[in-house]
XYZ file of C-alpha atoms in Angstrom:
554
model
C 116.380 -108.370 -0.658
C 114.822 -110.455 -4.021
C 113.150 -113.616 -5.366
C 111.338 -115.105 -7.569
C 108.610 -117.988 -7.736
C 109.353 -121.953 -7.559
C 106.816 -122.453 -9.969
C 109.113 -122.700 -13.066
C 112.614 -123.290 -13.375
C 112.926 -120.101 -15.708
C 111.715 -117.990 -13.822
C 114.185 -119.112 -10.771
C 116.847 -118.533 -12.850
C 116.107 -115.109 -13.705
C 115.335 -114.149 -10.652
C 118.524 -115.875 -8.710
C 120.224 -113.614 -12.080
C 118.961 -109.957 -10.609
C 118.448 -111.350 -6.641
C 119.041 -108.609 -4.726
C 115.536 -106.874 -2.670
C 117.665 -108.396 -2.899
C 120.423 -106.055 -4.999
C 121.202 -105.273 -8.253
C 123.238 -107.538 -9.604
C 127.195 -106.532 -10.510
C 128.287 -110.434 -10.110
C 128.205 -111.351 -14.145
C 131.064 -108.481 -15.062
C 134.075 -109.992 -16.736
C 136.617 -107.111 -16.066
C 137.302 -104.281 -14.279
C 137.172 -100.818 -15.384
C 138.670 -97.735 -13.903
C 135.820 -96.838 -12.997
C 134.861 -99.566 -11.462
C 138.103 -99.217 -8.758
C 136.758 -95.643 -8.298
C 133.353 -97.034 -7.252
C 134.994 -99.969 -5.399
C 138.347 -98.855 -3.750
C 138.961 -96.489 -0.400
C 141.729 -94.505 -1.717
C 142.932 -90.841 0.238
C 140.294 -89.346 -1.582
C 138.335 -90.583 0.375
C 139.459 -91.972 3.591
C 140.772 -88.657 4.673
C 137.525 -87.486 5.698
C 134.754 -89.643 7.555
C 131.027 -89.042 6.678
C 129.050 -87.536 9.955
C 126.063 -86.656 8.651
C 123.956 -86.286 5.493
C 120.919 -83.535 5.334
C 119.382 -83.773 1.845
C 116.563 -82.013 0.955
C 115.236 -83.193 -2.582
C 112.241 -81.436 -4.615
C 111.287 -83.797 -7.243
C 109.353 -82.940 -10.903
C 106.902 -85.440 -11.666
C 106.115 -84.015 -14.885
C 109.761 -84.000 -16.449
C 111.560 -86.268 -14.070
C 113.841 -84.749 -13.049
C 114.902 -83.370 -9.025
C 116.908 -81.316 -7.719
C 118.340 -80.227 -4.299
C 121.477 -80.178 -1.702
C 123.525 -82.276 0.702
C 124.883 -80.869 3.646
C 127.166 -83.595 3.998
C 128.956 -82.906 8.312
C 132.366 -85.096 7.966
C 135.417 -85.356 10.500
C 138.266 -83.745 8.435
C 141.555 -85.917 8.883
C 143.568 -83.594 6.167
C 141.280 -84.116 2.924
C 143.151 -82.212 -0.152
C 141.368 -84.030 -3.171
C 137.959 -85.044 -2.501
C 136.504 -87.759 -3.631
C 132.449 -87.068 -4.258
C 130.115 -89.991 -6.376
C 127.187 -87.999 -8.409
C 126.157 -90.937 -11.444
C 125.861 -89.548 -14.612
C 123.316 -87.968 -16.130
C 123.414 -86.089 -12.972
C 124.854 -82.601 -12.472
C 126.662 -80.872 -9.565
C 126.001 -77.893 -9.837
C 128.382 -76.310 -6.449
C 130.142 -77.137 -3.043
C 129.659 -74.487 -0.876
C 130.692 -73.995 3.079
C 129.598 -70.345 4.771
C 130.123 -68.390 2.167
C 132.934 -70.233 0.656
C 133.324 -71.910 -3.025
C 135.384 -75.179 -3.521
C 136.522 -76.181 -7.706
C 136.158 -79.333 -8.940
C 136.547 -81.147 -12.271
C 134.268 -84.774 -13.098
C 135.565 -87.425 -14.079
C 132.556 -90.076 -15.160
C 130.760 -90.777 -11.796
C 133.428 -89.246 -9.493
C 133.732 -84.714 -8.818
C 136.674 -84.068 -6.965
C 136.768 -81.823 -4.786
C 139.860 -78.647 -4.067
C 138.826 -78.497 -0.283
C 142.562 -77.404 -0.106
C 144.954 -76.584 -3.158
C 147.381 -79.749 -3.212
C 150.587 -77.574 -4.192
C 150.805 -76.244 -0.924
C 151.834 -78.414 2.569
C 149.161 -77.405 5.462
C 149.181 -77.366 8.881
C 146.064 -79.521 9.435
C 143.797 -79.647 12.651
C 141.382 -82.967 12.246
C 138.414 -81.690 13.090
C 134.432 -81.205 12.105
C 133.087 -79.138 9.348
C 129.788 -78.794 7.234
C 130.181 -79.002 2.860
C 126.770 -78.306 1.116
C 126.740 -80.049 -2.595
C 123.988 -78.342 -4.350
C 123.139 -80.496 -7.337
C 119.704 -81.196 -10.155
C 119.372 -83.459 -13.067
C 117.363 -86.239 -14.524
C 118.645 -89.407 -12.431
C 118.772 -92.862 -14.491
C 115.194 -94.075 -14.336
C 114.320 -97.653 -12.731
C 112.794 -99.847 -15.708
C 112.620 -103.038 -13.074
C 112.906 -102.000 -10.122
C 114.287 -103.504 -7.495
C 116.575 -105.203 -9.370
C 117.496 -102.752 -12.063
C 117.991 -99.619 -9.632
C 116.932 -95.431 -10.085
C 114.302 -93.189 -9.458
C 110.758 -94.468 -9.705
C 107.715 -92.633 -11.120
C 104.666 -94.327 -11.056
C 100.993 -93.648 -10.606
C 98.590 -95.123 -8.080
C 94.640 -95.729 -9.187
C 93.488 -92.599 -8.731
C 96.442 -91.080 -11.019
C 98.145 -89.713 -8.388
C 102.411 -89.602 -8.524
C 103.789 -92.091 -6.998
C 107.528 -91.886 -6.307
C 110.267 -93.603 -5.085
C 113.917 -95.141 -5.375
C 115.482 -98.382 -4.985
C 119.846 -98.339 -5.583
C 121.352 -100.537 -3.358
C 124.319 -102.334 -5.420
C 123.531 -99.221 -7.808
C 124.261 -97.321 -5.118
C 122.768 -93.971 -3.965
C 125.152 -91.364 -6.149
C 122.419 -92.325 -8.204
C 120.432 -89.525 -6.753
C 122.565 -87.789 -4.730
C 126.435 -86.607 -3.765
C 127.591 -88.808 -1.494
C 130.781 -91.119 -0.162
C 129.045 -93.986 -2.433
C 130.840 -97.077 -0.385
C 129.287 -99.002 2.227
C 132.800 -98.933 4.736
C 131.624 -95.055 5.431
C 127.700 -94.704 6.864
C 126.798 -90.944 7.989
C 126.102 -91.392 11.961
C 122.766 -89.967 11.456
C 120.621 -88.726 8.040
C 118.378 -86.560 7.499
C 115.584 -85.896 4.219
C 113.268 -83.311 3.578
C 111.255 -83.538 0.156
C 109.768 -81.147 -1.235
C 106.325 -82.142 -3.221
C 102.811 -81.050 -3.963
C 100.442 -80.485 -1.696
C 98.329 -83.243 -2.868
C 100.324 -85.873 -1.489
C 102.349 -87.327 1.632
C 106.033 -87.484 1.883
C 107.161 -90.126 3.739
C 111.459 -90.706 5.169
C 113.489 -92.692 7.390
C 113.299 -92.257 10.763
C 110.573 -90.157 12.876
C 108.519 -87.656 11.421
C 110.256 -83.670 12.234
C 107.528 -81.643 10.582
C 105.900 -80.224 7.408
C 105.809 -76.861 6.701
C 103.805 -75.204 4.009
C 105.640 -73.420 1.498
C 102.776 -71.132 0.132
C 103.609 -72.536 -3.586
C 101.205 -75.424 -4.128
C 104.141 -77.240 -1.970
C 105.670 -78.520 1.552
C 108.068 -80.267 2.864
C 108.152 -82.883 4.646
C 111.703 -83.536 7.237
C 112.731 -87.113 8.807
C 115.412 -88.195 10.533
C 117.372 -90.563 11.707
C 119.401 -90.995 14.789
C 121.364 -94.555 14.200
C 124.038 -94.776 11.674
C 122.628 -96.078 7.603
C 124.218 -97.188 5.052
C 123.454 -94.371 1.946
C 121.233 -97.131 0.038
C 119.010 -97.047 2.690
C 118.187 -93.283 2.204
C 114.777 -93.370 0.458
C 112.129 -91.143 -0.134
C 108.530 -92.092 -0.484
C 106.074 -89.476 -1.822
C 102.373 -90.468 -3.198
C 98.660 -90.228 -1.843
C 99.537 -92.188 2.286
C 97.446 -93.254 4.661
C 99.025 -94.011 8.275
C 98.149 -96.501 10.708
C 100.233 -98.172 13.415
C 100.779 -99.991 16.751
C 103.342 -100.068 19.546
C 105.085 -103.303 19.985
C 106.046 -104.858 23.344
C 110.176 -105.380 22.074
C 112.914 -106.686 24.059
C 114.203 -103.086 24.990
C 110.813 -101.561 25.725
C 107.885 -99.983 23.731
C 108.513 -100.134 19.847
C 106.166 -97.997 17.691
C 105.869 -100.207 14.343
C 103.884 -97.585 12.278
C 102.691 -97.937 8.500
C 102.450 -95.813 5.651
C 100.650 -97.274 2.679
C 98.421 -96.147 -0.300
C 94.112 -94.943 1.009
C 93.008 -97.942 -1.754
C 94.823 -100.397 0.327
C 94.541 -99.817 3.349
C 91.825 -102.339 4.635
C 94.230 -105.144 2.997
C 96.627 -103.425 4.866
C 95.816 -104.007 8.245
C 94.872 -107.201 7.694
C 98.296 -108.630 5.912
C 100.570 -106.488 8.079
C 99.851 -108.865 11.200
C 102.670 -110.913 10.156
C 105.014 -107.430 10.884
C 104.795 -107.983 15.002
C 104.692 -111.944 14.607
C 108.063 -110.814 13.156
C 109.179 -108.999 15.206
C 108.919 -111.349 17.794
C 111.034 -114.115 16.180
C 113.115 -111.950 15.069
C 113.700 -110.373 18.264
C 114.198 -113.976 19.969
C 116.811 -115.075 17.804
C 119.299 -111.535 16.619
C 118.347 -109.957 19.720
C 116.831 -106.448 19.639
C 115.570 -104.924 16.964
C 118.665 -102.482 16.537
C 117.226 -99.315 15.702
C 114.236 -98.798 18.640
C 115.318 -94.440 18.794
C 114.176 -94.501 15.018
C 111.321 -96.780 14.710
C 109.775 -99.793 12.596
C 108.139 -99.090 9.414
C 106.873 -100.513 6.496
C 105.490 -98.536 3.096
C 103.877 -99.615 0.496
C 105.940 -99.314 -2.421
C 105.801 -98.809 -6.144
C 108.079 -101.692 -6.702
C 108.787 -105.355 -5.160
C 110.373 -104.738 -1.833
C 114.009 -103.247 0.038
C 115.784 -103.291 3.352
C 115.213 -99.358 3.665
C 116.285 -99.244 7.328
C 113.074 -98.401 9.366
C 111.881 -98.061 6.719
C 111.294 -101.190 4.910
C 109.836 -101.307 0.995
C 106.812 -103.148 0.469
C 105.366 -104.290 -2.697
C 104.592 -107.723 -2.389
C 100.504 -107.694 -3.459
C 99.291 -107.982 0.232
C 99.693 -111.893 -0.711
C 101.190 -114.082 1.731
C 104.079 -116.011 -0.053
C 106.763 -114.476 -2.720
C 104.081 -112.392 -4.954
C 101.798 -115.992 -4.275
C 104.428 -118.554 -4.417
C 106.682 -120.578 -1.477
C 110.214 -120.560 -2.647
C 111.121 -123.162 -0.685
C 108.352 -125.673 -2.371
C 107.818 -126.903 0.632
C 104.005 -125.432 2.160
C 105.789 -123.232 4.362
C 106.397 -120.135 2.355
C 102.712 -119.309 1.624
C 102.112 -119.203 5.717
C 103.894 -115.976 5.844
C 104.183 -113.180 4.102
C 107.831 -113.436 2.864
C 108.663 -109.212 1.657
C 107.812 -108.563 5.394
C 110.106 -111.114 7.143
C 112.748 -111.499 4.657
C 113.215 -107.223 4.549
C 112.880 -106.889 7.901
C 115.270 -109.352 8.462
C 118.011 -107.244 7.165
C 117.177 -104.559 9.553
C 119.830 -107.194 11.769
C 121.824 -108.072 8.928
C 122.941 -105.582 6.173
C 121.384 -102.770 8.447
C 123.101 -103.136 12.096
C 125.525 -105.314 10.210
C 126.458 -104.113 7.353
C 129.697 -105.653 4.464
C 132.169 -103.040 4.408
C 132.593 -103.963 0.274
C 129.910 -105.344 -1.420
C 131.949 -108.167 -2.191
C 131.222 -109.525 1.160
C 127.163 -108.915 0.871
C 126.593 -112.452 1.441
C 126.846 -111.120 4.791
C 123.387 -109.426 4.034
C 122.158 -111.567 2.230
C 122.738 -114.911 3.479
C 121.695 -114.355 6.960
C 118.797 -112.691 6.099
C 117.935 -115.470 3.492
C 117.891 -117.783 6.724
C 116.191 -115.983 8.421
C 113.003 -117.158 6.822
C 113.754 -120.588 8.115
C 114.352 -119.549 11.877
C 110.756 -117.668 11.608
C 109.498 -120.196 10.185
C 110.836 -122.467 12.663
C 109.792 -120.352 15.497
C 106.253 -120.409 14.463
C 105.800 -123.833 13.009
C 108.107 -125.922 14.509
C 112.067 -127.539 14.052
C 110.196 -129.302 11.196
C 108.819 -127.090 9.138
C 111.874 -125.162 8.898
C 114.406 -127.354 7.743
C 111.770 -129.092 4.690
C 111.609 -124.546 3.735
C 115.268 -124.730 3.583
C 116.597 -127.585 1.991
C 113.284 -126.742 -0.488
C 115.399 -123.898 -1.021
C 118.086 -125.621 -2.257
C 116.035 -126.018 -6.260
C 117.532 -122.697 -6.987
C 121.535 -122.648 -6.582
C 123.026 -122.747 -8.815
C 126.571 -123.015 -8.493
C 128.101 -120.779 -11.050
C 130.100 -117.830 -9.400
C 131.866 -118.445 -5.773
C 129.477 -116.578 -3.082
C 132.445 -114.021 -2.337
C 132.738 -111.310 -5.407
C 135.840 -109.486 -6.059
C 136.728 -106.912 -3.778
C 137.983 -102.944 -4.734
C 135.699 -102.614 -7.417
C 131.876 -102.573 -6.462
C 131.048 -106.450 -7.306
C 129.091 -109.119 -5.716
C 129.597 -112.471 -5.258
C 126.768 -115.467 -6.782
C 122.857 -114.334 -6.222
C 123.851 -117.881 -4.455
C 124.528 -116.168 -1.478
C 120.726 -116.313 -1.064
C 119.941 -119.931 -1.123
C 123.142 -121.161 -0.982
C 124.259 -119.273 2.023
C 120.644 -119.979 3.667
C 121.936 -123.850 3.673
C 125.731 -123.418 4.627
C 124.325 -121.350 7.622
C 121.477 -124.172 8.113
C 125.000 -127.177 8.098
C 126.422 -124.716 10.386
C 123.674 -124.869 12.772
C 123.425 -128.833 12.481
C 127.723 -129.609 13.231
C 126.963 -126.685 15.876
C 124.194 -129.132 17.475
C 122.936 -126.581 20.461
C 120.501 -124.717 18.905
C 120.762 -122.193 22.063
C 123.989 -121.884 21.781
C 123.600 -121.334 17.653
C 120.855 -118.720 18.770
C 123.263 -116.950 20.261
C 125.774 -116.913 18.136
C 123.577 -115.255 16.352
C 122.638 -112.497 18.860
C 126.406 -112.340 19.890
C 126.683 -111.354 16.531
C 124.215 -108.609 16.618
C 125.635 -107.410 19.678
C 129.175 -107.615 18.513
C 129.007 -105.925 15.669
C 126.725 -103.668 16.981
C 125.823 -100.557 13.779
C 128.736 -101.641 12.627
C 130.517 -102.260 9.126
C 132.137 -105.784 8.864
C 134.186 -107.612 6.643
C 134.149 -111.456 6.373
C 136.975 -112.649 8.156
C 135.174 -111.013 11.560
C 132.275 -112.950 10.605
C 134.321 -116.129 10.148
C 136.525 -115.405 13.281
C 133.460 -114.605 15.813
C 131.330 -117.993 14.756
C 134.801 -120.059 15.093
C 135.024 -118.588 18.433
C 131.520 -118.415 19.895
C 131.203 -121.694 18.809
C 134.525 -123.832 19.329
C 134.453 -124.880 16.391
C 136.711 -124.085 13.285
C 134.096 -123.667 10.537
C 137.288 -121.813 8.268
C 137.185 -124.709 5.939
C 133.588 -124.705 5.735
C 133.191 -121.233 4.558
C 136.348 -121.422 2.183
C 133.365 -124.335 0.913
C 130.896 -122.381 0.470
C 131.699 -118.994 -0.433
C 135.074 -119.214 -2.098
C 134.498 -122.090 -4.201
C 131.073 -124.295 -6.581
C 131.884 -127.302 -5.345
C 129.641 -128.774 -3.209
C 131.554 -131.495 -1.194
C 130.641 -135.058 -2.074
C 130.687 -138.072 1.204
C 132.214 -141.067 -1.271
C 130.974 -144.174 0.794
C 130.628 -147.703 0.764
C 129.420 -150.579 2.763
C 130.992 -154.206 2.384
C 130.043 -156.771 5.369
C 129.832 -154.612 8.736
C 132.327 -152.315 7.513
C 131.619 -148.125 6.189
C 134.049 -146.649 4.447
C 133.601 -143.676 3.932
C 135.733 -139.624 2.197
C 134.697 -136.210 0.754
C 135.376 -135.332 -2.019
C 135.103 -132.394 -4.126
C 136.282 -130.556 -1.814
C 139.189 -127.580 -0.128
C 142.450 -128.882 0.955
C 141.868 -129.755 4.772
C 137.662 -129.784 4.365
C 136.535 -132.376 7.899
C 133.097 -131.056 8.282
C 131.565 -133.560 11.266
C 128.343 -135.389 9.587
C 125.470 -136.832 11.363
C 124.517 -139.910 10.080
C 122.398 -143.292 10.843
C 124.237 -146.160 10.130
C 121.888 -148.869 12.152
C 121.717 -146.052 14.723
C 122.174 -141.969 14.811
C 125.933 -141.071 15.108
C 128.749 -138.480 14.241
C 131.513 -139.530 11.591
C 134.247 -136.554 10.906
C 134.928 -137.197 7.310
C 138.576 -135.984 5.790
C 139.808 -136.602 2.495
C 141.211 -139.629 3.714
C 139.209 -143.244 3.454
C 138.037 -144.164 6.704
C 136.102 -146.885 8.281
C 133.682 -147.531 10.986
C 133.600 -151.829 12.425
C 130.623 -151.283 14.491
C 127.904 -153.654 13.609
C 126.672 -156.921 12.786
C 127.148 -158.377 8.494
C 123.842 -157.700 6.841
C 122.712 -153.929 8.587
C 124.471 -152.276 5.558
C 121.310 -148.921 5.314
C 123.532 -145.768 5.168
C 121.972 -142.066 5.638
C 123.362 -138.461 5.700
C 121.165 -136.230 7.810
C 119.419 -134.468 4.946
C 120.022 -131.053 6.844
C 123.751 -130.706 6.302
C 123.946 -129.225 2.367
C 126.215 -131.744 0.602
C 126.158 -134.850 -1.691
C 126.458 -138.268 -0.916
C 127.864 -141.078 -3.966
C 127.694 -144.714 -2.680
C 130.659 -146.485 -4.792
C 131.244 -150.170 -4.782
């Protein structure tokens, strides 16, 4: 996720700079280091094994702000000799074991190289599953301004009780536990066991598996997901939580919708969280069934604004409509609903169900989810309301750098992946000119790429194929450049001449225009002329739902 108020331009700018509950700001680097390559690339030390499951146990100490634990990684060994495990400084990897065997390892910055087989020897390796335990401890990076600045969060609720969680999208899950910290390889399932004081409750992703009293003033809470999950989505929530919930009659049957909030906010939550089933109704209409029925849906009050933690969405919007009480679009429609509930839940389809292999392609997460806000507005308040909302967000676009980042170095693109990306999708919807077909494309994406990691090219190809319209130049224009296409036009008597400028070569996106009557034109970089109407009627407008600029010439 991520957002800012639309009241002051400086706040808008600051939000975009860090955009990402909406992810950490990894788009500002001008050069890349060896460490960036280790984090962002897929080397043999990563590709020679696949993650099957993370089974994490963590015991936080609120007073010292330290944690200790283990991650039992079930994996498929394809012939790994040296394994790359990511664990960011100052966290420490203590040991790596398999049954009674221990493995040696060495550290290189935020990477540990674990020697599973002697690289000097040749083995006859039979690929297969195995399970390794990684023990760790340390004082993890503390988030200063979560969720934008990631790490562990050590807060207190109003009654003075400890309130702990993590936000690490972009920064990476390796900020607190050892893992393969790359979006291309998700565990097929995961479990999280949290050892906490008896006075607190611990909530995790998926379904509750039980509570065990340890007899030393602590209890272990266990939660688990049975579906693939991003590393950064596996998150502990620890505090004085209370629970309420409901069962939603969804497309795939009964869906458990559970809500965990601080006791002090229970009454507010019961009212504000009525937007959750509304969200589910709209998004199942547009995107298809909620992707994680087996694990349920949750909103969990968090000590930060919000994040799309799969089946345990972080909520910190202050129980107000809009984005912290403000409308990011300035249209008024953004105050009709709770931004965090809508936006972060939209990520269950785009980010959690469909995940980009490389964070350079994070627009797949953020552009579609930004547009989910428009689709929610459209569903409940009408198409004109949706149009007003998406057009209103254009004031937040900076066109600073391209939306797609650099590959293989853990770099996101511009924060424009939100508003500009959403307006690109709105423009594509206009060109498709058939809302039912557009809806089926969105649903088809979630069905075709169900629980998968994907590339930009896969998404582009799917949309062009299913719409039967070649959108390749549209994607090139809006994702890979900072230019907004300009339609130059001139009216001379009964003739309208027009062409595109500030565009990629071959850009020929059709436009809906009004030249006495509503009609479609297909501009290119070359001048074209319409000669249809009597002299004197020279009014000309482009449908404002298209994200382009116009320039009248003489």
